[in-house]
Coordinates of C-alpha atoms in Angstrom, one line a residue:
Chain N
X1 CA -30.7 44.1 -1.5
X2 CA -33.1 45.7 1.0
X3 CA -32.1 48.0 3.8
X4 CA -32.2 46.3 7.2
X5 CA -31.9 49.5 9.2
X6 CA -33.0 52.9 8.0
X7 CA -32.1 55.9 10.1
X8 CA -33.7 59.1 8.9
X9 CA -32.8 62.6 10.1
X10 CA -32.0 61.2 13.5
X11 CA -31.0 63.5 16.4
X12 CA -30.6 62.6 20.0
X13 CA -29.8 65.1 22.7
X14 CA -29.5 65.0 26.5
X15 CA -30.3 68.4 27.9
X16 CA -27.9 70.8 26.1
X17 CA -25.6 68.0 24.8
X18 CA -26.2 66.8 21.3
X19 CA -25.1 63.2 21.1
X20 CA -26.3 62.5 17.5
X21 CA -27.2 65.2 15.0
X22 CA -29.3 64.9 11.9
X23 CA -28.0 61.5 10.9
X24 CA -29.5 59.8 7.8
X25 CA -28.0 56.5 6.9
X26 CA -29.0 52.9 6.0
X27 CA -27.4 49.6 6.8
X28 CA -27.6 46.5 4.6
X29 CA -26.6 42.9 5.2
X30 CA -22.8 42.5 5.7
X31 CA -20.5 43.9 8.4
X32 CA -20.4 47.7 8.8
X33 CA -17.8 49.3 11.0
X34 CA -19.0 52.2 13.1
X35 CA -15.9 54.3 13.7
X36 CA -15.3 57.3 15.8
X37 CA -13.5 58.6 18.8
X38 CA -15.0 58.4 22.3
X39 CA -17.9 60.8 22.5
X40 CA -18.6 60.6 18.7
X41 CA -22.1 59.3 19.3
X42 CA -21.6 55.7 18.3
X43 CA -23.1 54.2 21.5
X44 CA -26.0 56.5 21.4
X45 CA -26.7 55.7 17.8
X46 CA -26.6 52.0 18.6
X47 CA -28.9 52.4 21.6
X48 CA -31.4 54.4 19.6
X49 CA -31.4 51.9 16.8
X50 CA -31.9 49.2 19.4
X51 CA -34.9 51.1 20.8
X52 CA -33.3 51.5 24.2
X53 CA -33.4 55.3 23.7
X54 CA -36.0 57.4 22.0
X55 CA -34.9 59.7 19.1
X56 CA -35.2 63.3 20.1
X57 CA -35.9 63.9 16.4
X58 CA -36.2 61.7 13.3
X59 CA -36.9 58.0 13.1
X60 CA -35.4 54.6 13.0
X61 CA -36.9 51.6 11.2
X62 CA -35.6 48.1 11.7
X63 CA -36.9 45.9 8.8
X64 CA -39.6 48.5 8.4
X65 CA -40.6 48.5 12.1
X66 CA -40.2 51.1 14.8
X67 CA -38.4 49.3 17.6
X68 CA -40.1 51.5 20.2
X69 CA -43.5 50.4 19.1
X70 CA -43.3 46.7 18.3
X71 CA -41.3 44.6 20.7
X72 CA -41.7 41.6 18.4
X73 CA -38.8 43.1 16.5
X74 CA -36.5 41.8 19.2
X75 CA -36.9 38.4 17.7
X76 CA -34.8 39.7 14.8
X77 CA -32.3 42.2 16.4
X78 CA -29.8 41.8 19.2
X79 CA -27.4 44.1 20.9
X80 CA -24.1 43.4 22.6
X81 CA -23.8 46.5 24.9
X82 CA -20.6 48.2 25.6
X83 CA -21.1 48.0 29.4
X84 CA -19.0 45.4 30.9
X85 CA -21.7 44.5 33.3
X86 CA -23.3 41.0 33.2
X87 CA -25.0 39.1 35.9
X88 CA -22.0 38.2 38.0
X89 CA -23.8 35.4 40.0
X90 CA -25.0 33.6 36.9
X91 CA -22.8 31.1 35.1
X92 CA -22.1 31.7 31.5
X93 CA -24.5 28.9 30.6
X94 CA -27.3 30.3 32.8
X95 CA -26.8 33.7 31.3
X96 CA -27.2 32.5 27.8
X97 CA -30.1 30.2 28.7
X98 CA -31.8 33.2 30.4
X99 CA -31.4 35.1 27.1
X100 CA -32.8 32.2 25.2
X101 CA -35.8 31.8 27.5
X102 CA -36.6 35.5 27.4
X103 CA -36.3 35.4 23.6
X104 CA -39.0 32.7 23.7
X105 CA -37.2 30.5 21.3
X106 CA -37.8 26.7 21.0
X107 CA -35.4 24.4 22.9
X108 CA -33.6 27.2 24.7
X109 CA -31.2 24.8 26.5
X110 CA -30.0 23.2 23.2
X111 CA -29.8 26.6 21.5
X112 CA -27.7 28.0 24.4
X113 CA -25.3 25.1 24.2
X114 CA -24.9 25.6 20.5
X115 CA -24.1 29.3 20.7
X116 CA -21.8 28.8 23.6
X117 CA -19.9 26.4 21.3
X118 CA -20.0 29.0 18.5
X119 CA -18.1 31.6 20.7
X120 CA -15.7 28.9 22.0
X121 CA -16.8 29.3 25.6
X122 CA -17.9 25.7 26.4
X123 CA -15.1 24.9 28.8
X124 CA -15.8 28.0 31.0
X125 CA -19.6 27.9 30.6
X126 CA -20.3 26.6 34.0
X127 CA -18.2 29.1 35.9
X128 CA -19.8 32.3 37.3
X129 CA -19.6 35.3 35.0
X130 CA -18.1 37.3 37.9
X131 CA -14.9 35.3 37.6
X132 CA -14.7 35.7 33.8
X133 CA -12.0 37.8 32.2
X134 CA -13.2 40.8 30.2
X135 CA -12.7 38.9 26.9
X136 CA -14.7 35.9 28.1
X137 CA -17.5 38.2 29.2
X138 CA -17.5 39.7 25.7
X139 CA -17.9 36.3 24.3
X140 CA -20.7 35.4 26.7
X141 CA -22.5 38.6 25.7
X142 CA -22.0 37.8 22.0
X143 CA -23.5 34.3 22.7
X144 CA -26.5 35.8 24.5
X145 CA -27.0 38.1 21.5
X146 CA -26.7 35.2 19.0
X147 CA -29.1 32.9 20.9
X148 CA -32.2 34.2 19.1
X149 CA -30.4 33.9 15.7
X150 CA -31.0 37.6 14.9
X151 CA -31.0 39.0 11.4
X152 CA -29.5 42.2 12.8
X153 CA -26.7 42.3 15.3
X154 CA -25.5 45.5 17.0
X155 CA -22.1 45.2 18.6
X156 CA -20.8 48.0 20.7
X157 CA -17.0 47.7 21.1
X158 CA -17.3 43.9 21.1
X159 CA -13.6 43.3 20.9
X160 CA -12.7 45.3 24.0
X161 CA -10.6 43.3 26.4
X162 CA -10.4 40.3 24.1
X163 CA -6.9 38.8 23.7
X164 CA -5.5 38.4 20.2
X165 CA -6.8 34.8 19.9
X166 CA -10.3 35.7 21.1
X167 CA -10.2 38.7 18.9
X168 CA -9.3 36.7 15.8
X169 CA -12.0 34.2 16.6
X170 CA -14.7 36.9 17.0
X171 CA -13.6 38.7 13.9
X172 CA -13.9 35.5 11.9
X173 CA -17.3 34.9 13.5
X174 CA -18.6 38.3 12.6
X175 CA -17.3 38.0 9.0
X176 CA -19.0 34.6 8.7
X177 CA -22.3 36.0 10.0
X178 CA -22.0 38.9 7.5
X179 CA -21.5 36.5 4.6
X180 CA -24.5 34.5 5.7
X181 CA -26.6 37.6 5.0
X182 CA -26.9 39.0 8.5
X183 CA -26.6 42.7 9.1
X184 CA -23.8 43.5 11.6
X185 CA -23.0 46.9 12.9
X186 CA -19.7 46.9 14.8
X187 CA -18.6 50.0 16.7
X188 CA -15.0 50.6 17.6
X189 CA -12.5 53.3 18.2
X190 CA -9.7 50.9 17.4
X191 CA -9.1 51.5 13.8
X192 CA -7.3 48.3 12.9
X193 CA -10.2 46.3 14.2
X194 CA -12.7 48.1 12.0
X195 CA -10.4 47.7 9.1
X196 CA -10.2 43.9 9.7
X197 CA -13.8 43.2 10.4
X198 CA -15.8 45.5 8.1
X199 CA -16.9 45.6 4.5
X200 CA -18.0 49.1 4.9
X201 CA -17.1 51.9 7.3
X202 CA -19.3 54.6 8.8
X203 CA -17.2 57.3 10.4
X204 CA -18.8 59.6 13.0
X205 CA -17.4 62.7 14.6
X206 CA -19.2 64.9 17.1
X207 CA -22.5 63.1 16.6
X208 CA -22.4 63.7 12.8
X209 CA -21.8 61.5 9.9
X210 CA -18.3 62.2 8.7
X211 CA -18.0 59.6 5.9
X212 CA -19.5 56.4 4.6
X213 CA -17.9 53.7 2.3
X214 CA -14.9 51.4 2.3
X215 CA -11.6 52.8 3.5
X216 CA -10.4 53.7 0.0
X217 CA -13.8 55.4 -0.9
X218 CA -13.7 57.4 2.2
X219 CA -10.2 58.4 1.6
X220 CA -11.1 59.3 -2.0
X221 CA -13.9 61.5 -0.8
X222 CA -11.4 63.6 1.1
X223 CA -10.4 65.5 -2.0
X224 CA -9.2 68.5 -0.1
X225 CA -6.6 66.3 1.8
X226 CA -3.4 65.7 -0.1
X227 CA -2.1 62.1 -0.2
X228 CA 1.4 61.2 0.6
X229 CA 3.2 58.6 -1.4
X230 CA 6.7 57.3 -1.0
X231 CA 8.6 56.3 -4.2
X232 CA 11.9 54.4 -3.9
X233 CA 14.2 55.2 -6.9
X234 CA 17.8 55.0 -8.0
X235 CA 17.7 58.7 -9.0
X236 CA 15.6 60.6 -6.5
X237 CA 16.6 64.1 -7.5
X238 CA 15.8 63.6 -11.1
X239 CA 12.5 61.9 -10.2
X240 CA 11.6 64.8 -7.9
X241 CA 12.3 67.3 -10.6
X242 CA 10.1 65.4 -13.1
X243 CA 7.3 65.0 -10.6
X244 CA 7.1 68.6 -9.4
X245 CA 6.4 69.7 -12.9
X246 CA 3.1 67.8 -12.9
X247 CA -0.2 69.7 -12.1
X248 CA -1.3 67.2 -9.5
X249 CA 1.9 67.3 -7.4
X250 CA 1.8 69.7 -4.5
X251 CA 5.2 69.0 -3.1
X252 CA 8.2 66.7 -3.1
X253 CA 10.9 65.9 -0.6
X254 CA 14.0 63.8 -1.1
X255 CA 15.0 61.5 1.7
X256 CA 17.9 59.2 0.7
X257 CA 16.7 57.0 -2.1
X258 CA 13.0 57.8 -1.4
X259 CA 11.0 60.7 -2.8
X260 CA 8.1 61.8 -0.6
X261 CA 5.3 63.1 -2.9
X262 CA 2.2 65.0 -1.9
X263 CA -0.4 64.8 -4.5
X264 CA -4.0 65.9 -4.9
X265 CA -4.7 63.1 -7.4
X266 CA -3.1 59.8 -6.5
X267 CA -4.7 58.0 -9.4
X268 CA -3.3 60.5 -11.9
X269 CA 0.1 60.2 -10.3
X270 CA -0.1 56.4 -10.5
X271 CA -0.7 56.7 -14.3
X272 CA 2.1 59.3 -14.8
X273 CA 4.8 57.5 -12.8
X274 CA 5.5 54.6 -15.2
X275 CA 5.6 57.1 -18.1
X276 CA 8.1 59.3 -16.3
X277 CA 10.2 56.2 -15.4
X278 CA 10.4 55.0 -19.0
X279 CA 10.8 58.4 -20.7
X280 CA 13.5 59.7 -18.3
X281 CA 15.0 56.3 -17.6
X282 CA 14.6 56.6 -13.8
X283 CA 14.4 53.2 -12.1
X284 CA 11.5 52.9 -9.6
X285 CA 11.7 50.0 -7.2
X286 CA 8.8 50.7 -4.9
X287 CA 5.7 52.9 -4.7
X288 CA 4.0 53.1 -1.3
X289 CA 1.0 55.2 -0.3
X290 CA 1.7 56.0 3.4
X291 CA -1.5 57.3 4.6
X292 CA -4.0 54.9 3.2
X293 CA -4.7 53.3 6.6
X294 CA -8.0 54.0 8.3
X295 CA -6.2 55.7 11.1
X296 CA -5.0 58.5 8.8
X297 CA -8.4 58.9 7.3
X298 CA -9.9 59.0 10.7
X299 CA -7.4 61.5 12.0
X300 CA -8.1 63.7 9.1
X301 CA -11.8 63.5 9.7
X302 CA -11.4 64.5 13.3
X303 CA -8.9 67.3 12.6
X304 CA -10.8 68.6 9.6
X305 CA -13.8 69.6 11.8
Chain H
X1 CA -42.8 34.3 34.1
X2 CA -39.1 33.9 33.2
X3 CA -38.5 37.6 33.7
X4 CA -40.3 37.7 37.1
X5 CA -38.3 34.7 38.4
X6 CA -35.1 36.3 37.1
X7 CA -35.8 39.7 38.7
X8 CA -37.0 38.0 42.0
X9 CA -33.8 36.0 42.2
X10 CA -31.6 39.0 41.5
X11 CA -33.1 41.3 44.2
X12 CA -33.3 38.5 46.8
X13 CA -29.5 38.4 47.4
X14 CA -28.8 36.4 50.5
X15 CA -27.1 39.2 52.4
X16 CA -29.8 41.6 51.5
X17 CA -32.5 39.2 52.6
X18 CA -30.9 38.4 55.9
X19 CA -30.5 42.1 56.7
X20 CA -34.1 43.0 55.7
X21 CA -35.6 40.0 57.5
X22 CA -33.8 41.3 60.6
X23 CA -35.2 44.8 60.1
X24 CA -38.7 43.4 59.6
X25 CA -38.4 41.4 62.8
X26 CA -37.9 44.5 64.9
X27 CA -41.7 44.9 65.7
X28 CA -41.7 41.4 67.0
X29 CA -38.8 42.1 69.3
X30 CA -40.3 45.4 70.5
X31 CA -43.6 43.7 71.1
X32 CA -42.0 40.9 73.1
X33 CA -40.2 43.5 75.3
X34 CA -43.4 45.6 75.7
X35 CA -45.8 42.8 76.5
X36 CA -43.5 40.7 78.7
X37 CA -45.5 41.5 81.9
X38 CA -48.7 42.7 80.2
X39 CA -52.2 41.3 81.2
X40 CA -53.6 38.8 78.7
X41 CA -56.6 41.0 77.8
X42 CA -54.3 43.9 76.8
X43 CA -52.1 41.8 74.5
X44 CA -54.1 42.3 71.3
X45 CA -54.2 46.1 71.8
X46 CA -50.4 46.2 72.6
X47 CA -49.7 44.0 69.6
X48 CA -51.6 46.2 67.1
X49 CA -50.1 49.3 68.7
X50 CA -46.6 48.0 68.2
X51 CA -47.3 46.9 64.7
X52 CA -48.8 50.2 63.8
X53 CA -45.9 52.2 65.3
X54 CA -42.9 50.1 64.7
X55 CA -44.1 48.2 61.6
X56 CA -42.6 51.0 59.5
X57 CA -39.4 49.0 59.5
X58 CA -41.2 46.7 57.1
X59 CA -42.1 49.7 54.9
X60 CA -38.4 50.5 54.7
X61 CA -37.5 46.9 53.9
X62 CA -40.1 46.8 51.2
X63 CA -38.8 50.1 49.8
X64 CA -35.2 48.7 49.6
X65 CA -36.3 45.6 47.8
X66 CA -39.0 46.9 45.5
X67 CA -37.1 49.9 44.2
X68 CA -34.2 47.5 43.3
X69 CA -36.4 45.4 41.0
X70 CA -35.6 47.4 37.9
X71 CA -33.2 50.0 39.3
X72 CA -30.5 47.3 39.8
X73 CA -30.8 46.4 36.1
X74 CA -30.6 50.1 35.0
X75 CA -27.7 51.0 37.3
X76 CA -25.6 48.0 36.4
X77 CA -26.2 48.3 32.7
X78 CA -27.8 44.9 32.3
X79 CA -31.3 46.3 31.4
X80 CA -30.7 45.7 27.6
X81 CA -30.6 41.9 28.3
X82 CA -34.2 42.0 29.5
X83 CA -35.5 45.0 27.7
X84 CA -34.5 43.9 24.2
X85 CA -36.7 40.8 24.2
X86 CA -40.0 40.1 22.5
X87 CA -42.1 40.9 25.6
X88 CA -44.8 43.5 25.5
X89 CA -44.1 46.4 27.9
X90 CA -47.3 45.5 29.7
X91 CA -46.1 42.0 30.3
X92 CA -42.7 43.3 31.4
X93 CA -44.4 45.7 33.9
X94 CA -46.6 42.9 35.2
X95 CA -43.7 40.6 35.7
X96 CA -41.6 43.3 37.4
X97 CA -44.5 44.1 39.8
X98 CA -44.9 40.3 40.5
X99 CA -41.2 40.0 41.3
X100 CA -41.2 43.1 43.5
X101 CA -44.4 42.1 45.3
X102 CA -43.2 38.5 45.9
X103 CA -40.0 39.8 47.3
X104 CA -41.8 42.2 49.6
X105 CA -44.2 39.5 50.7
X106 CA -41.4 37.1 51.6
X107 CA -39.8 39.7 53.9
X108 CA -43.2 40.8 55.1
X109 CA -44.2 37.2 56.0
X110 CA -40.8 36.9 57.8
X111 CA -41.6 40.0 59.8
X112 CA -45.0 38.8 60.6
X113 CA -43.7 35.4 61.7
X114 CA -41.4 37.1 64.1
X115 CA -44.3 39.1 65.5
X116 CA -46.6 36.1 65.7
X117 CA -44.0 34.1 67.5
X118 CA -43.5 36.9 70.0
X119 CA -47.3 37.1 70.5
X120 CA -47.6 33.4 71.1
X121 CA -44.6 33.5 73.4
X122 CA -46.3 35.9 75.8
X123 CA -49.6 34.0 75.7
X124 CA -51.4 35.6 72.8
X125 CA -53.6 33.6 70.5
X126 CA -52.9 32.5 67.0
X127 CA -56.0 34.0 65.5
X128 CA -54.9 37.5 66.6
X129 CA -51.5 36.8 64.9
X130 CA -53.2 35.5 61.8
X131 CA -55.3 38.6 61.4
X132 CA -52.2 40.8 61.6
X133 CA -50.8 39.0 58.5
X134 CA -53.2 41.2 56.5
X135 CA -51.2 44.3 57.4
X136 CA -48.0 42.9 56.0
X137 CA -49.6 41.4 52.9
X138 CA -51.5 44.6 52.1
X139 CA -48.4 46.8 52.7
X140 CA -46.3 44.4 50.5
X141 CA -48.7 44.8 47.6
X142 CA -49.1 48.6 48.1
X143 CA -45.5 49.5 48.5
X144 CA -44.5 47.3 45.5
X145 CA -47.1 49.1 43.4
X146 CA -45.5 52.4 44.2
X147 CA -41.8 51.6 44.5
X148 CA -41.2 49.3 41.6
X149 CA -42.2 52.1 39.1
X150 CA -40.3 54.7 41.2
X151 CA -37.2 52.5 41.1
X152 CA -37.3 52.4 37.3
X153 CA -38.1 56.1 36.9
X154 CA -35.9 57.9 39.5
X155 CA -32.2 57.4 39.9
X156 CA -32.4 58.2 43.7
X157 CA -35.5 56.2 44.2
X158 CA -34.4 55.0 47.7
X159 CA -34.1 58.6 48.9
X160 CA -37.4 59.6 47.3
X161 CA -39.1 56.6 48.8
X162 CA -37.7 57.3 52.2
X163 CA -39.1 60.8 51.9
X164 CA -42.5 59.3 51.1
X165 CA -42.4 57.0 54.1
X166 CA -40.7 59.2 56.7
X167 CA -42.1 62.6 55.6
X168 CA -45.4 62.0 53.9
X169 CA -46.6 59.0 55.8
X170 CA -45.4 59.9 59.2
X171 CA -45.4 63.7 59.4
X172 CA -47.4 65.3 56.6
X173 CA -50.3 62.8 56.7
X174 CA -51.0 63.8 60.3
X175 CA -51.1 67.4 59.3
X176 CA -53.0 67.2 56.0
X177 CA -56.0 64.9 56.1
X178 CA -56.1 64.4 52.3
X179 CA -52.5 63.1 52.3
X180 CA -53.4 60.4 54.8
X181 CA -55.6 58.8 52.1
X182 CA -52.4 58.4 50.0
X183 CA -50.6 56.5 52.8
X184 CA -50.1 52.8 52.0
X185 CA -49.4 52.2 55.6
X186 CA -52.7 53.7 56.7
X187 CA -54.6 51.9 54.0
X188 CA -53.0 48.6 55.2
X189 CA -53.8 49.4 58.8
X190 CA -57.4 50.0 57.8
X191 CA -57.6 46.5 56.4
X192 CA -56.0 45.0 59.5
X193 CA -58.4 47.1 61.7
X194 CA -61.3 45.8 59.7
X195 CA -60.4 42.3 60.7
X196 CA -59.3 43.0 64.3
X197 CA -61.8 44.0 67.0
X198 CA -59.3 44.7 69.7
X199 CA -57.4 47.4 67.8
X200 CA -55.3 49.5 70.2
X201 CA -55.7 53.2 70.8
X202 CA -52.4 54.2 69.4
X203 CA -53.0 52.0 66.3
X204 CA -56.3 53.8 65.7
X205 CA -54.6 57.1 65.9
X206 CA -51.8 56.0 63.5
X207 CA -54.5 54.9 61.0
X208 CA -56.7 58.0 61.3
X209 CA -58.3 59.6 59.4
X210 CA -58.6 56.5 57.3
X211 CA -61.5 54.5 58.4
X212 CA -61.3 50.7 59.1
X213 CA -62.7 48.4 56.6
X214 CA -61.4 45.5 54.5
X215 CA -63.5 46.2 51.4
X216 CA -62.5 49.9 51.2
X217 CA -58.9 49.2 51.9
X218 CA -58.6 46.4 49.3
X219 CA -60.3 48.6 46.7
X220 CA -57.8 51.4 47.4
X221 CA -54.9 49.0 47.1
X222 CA -56.3 47.6 43.9
X223 CA -56.5 51.2 42.6
X224 CA -52.9 51.8 43.6
X225 CA -51.8 48.5 41.9
X226 CA -53.5 49.5 38.7
X227 CA -52.0 52.9 38.8
X228 CA -48.6 51.4 39.4
X229 CA -49.0 49.1 36.5
X230 CA -50.1 51.9 34.2
X231 CA -47.3 54.2 35.2
X232 CA -44.7 51.4 34.8
X233 CA -46.0 50.3 31.4
X234 CA -46.0 53.9 30.3
X235 CA -42.4 54.4 31.5
X236 CA -41.2 51.3 29.8
X237 CA -42.8 52.4 26.6
X238 CA -42.0 56.1 26.6
X239 CA -38.8 56.7 28.6
X240 CA -35.3 55.9 27.7
X241 CA -34.3 52.5 29.0
X242 CA -30.7 53.7 29.5

């Protein structure tokens, strides 16, 4: 599988403020979540990849092409910007048709109708965008981006303002596009969204790359962060005593029938637990890793810097 | 020309157009008041004097319209919708200048029509009115060539453009001869003066030290247009779009 987007040693600064710092990363087909708090540099990274801003240092290649030098690349890449602004006086249909005509595609009217259907906006398509809800605007923006059938789709906070039904629809759409072989880069600061939509997560903090991989891989990379696991048992004191003797257990705490375990090696603990249960006849009813969510990983990434 | 049409429609908002047409019509009103009791042989001179002196209202109208051509897109965050398209930056610059110029010309022709009607109302002849159209057309092209790139490059383009019109064109150009050659208004007046024999005394002073002549004026305007196109193409290629 070839890299659709290659970012090499990229930095972007505005005066004294460094928005992106020495970033090297590649993006392949599928959905990649770009995660980070506000000010992490996500929007700047997307804008530089899109060719809207020049790198201060380093380079970006889209399918091997520098987007600042060859505008033909815009037949193959689209951006859904974070800005809420659209052309308020245009109808949703006019907006998408304008995008189709500017993209110089064949049969722009038919194509616009098709993508409007794809984002489930047909009923509202002939209303002015100024009267659209935020979620409807997002869908109109997604339709305008999809109209050229791009291989690469950059989506900056695309689920902002969408209601749960719209959100679910868009997430399904993004996943489908990813499985069709398109490269989607979806930025968000809402962690559950990224978790739901992405095959792969890129976490950014202060303009730098904090981690890359799926949630579990990122979490595993944080070897200096202990993991917490809750174990429900019929004999919590005995289990706690058995666990604390292990080299990978940093601490235990008994809370009713639950033992809270802090470990530096969750995989090792998972292997030892059944053995302890059998050898010492301690019934275990539930094992729950409590900080496996992306949010906990993200919080750790932010706090760890 | 999809982009040019889109940009033109966007900047020609109804409320904006009505306001700017009213502004451009001010010279016509001033002329009508000035020439109400004038002798017929003085009408041409008064007409050119008023256009030269009060016609700056059109310069301001053209400034407001043409700086908005790309500035509206940048300020509202909609520029990615037109920037991220398979259009060469030269084509984008040409279409932006076409949109800005067309908008300026519509307002300019509106202003000219008001002046022409005023001239005819006090007994002037249509040929005199027709020759004055050159002033508005030339100024429309010239100001668009300067202010469309300015609007893209400078966040406070309106303020900078007002500085150009009110300070450079009306004050500094009188004091420094070389600067007068950079004045779009004087160049446009020189084209008008090249067509009009009965140019008024005040109008000649307002045009000086630029000499009358259609060929020279058109050549200067063509130079300004090419320069504007080069600067805008460069800016679209080299500067951050957001």
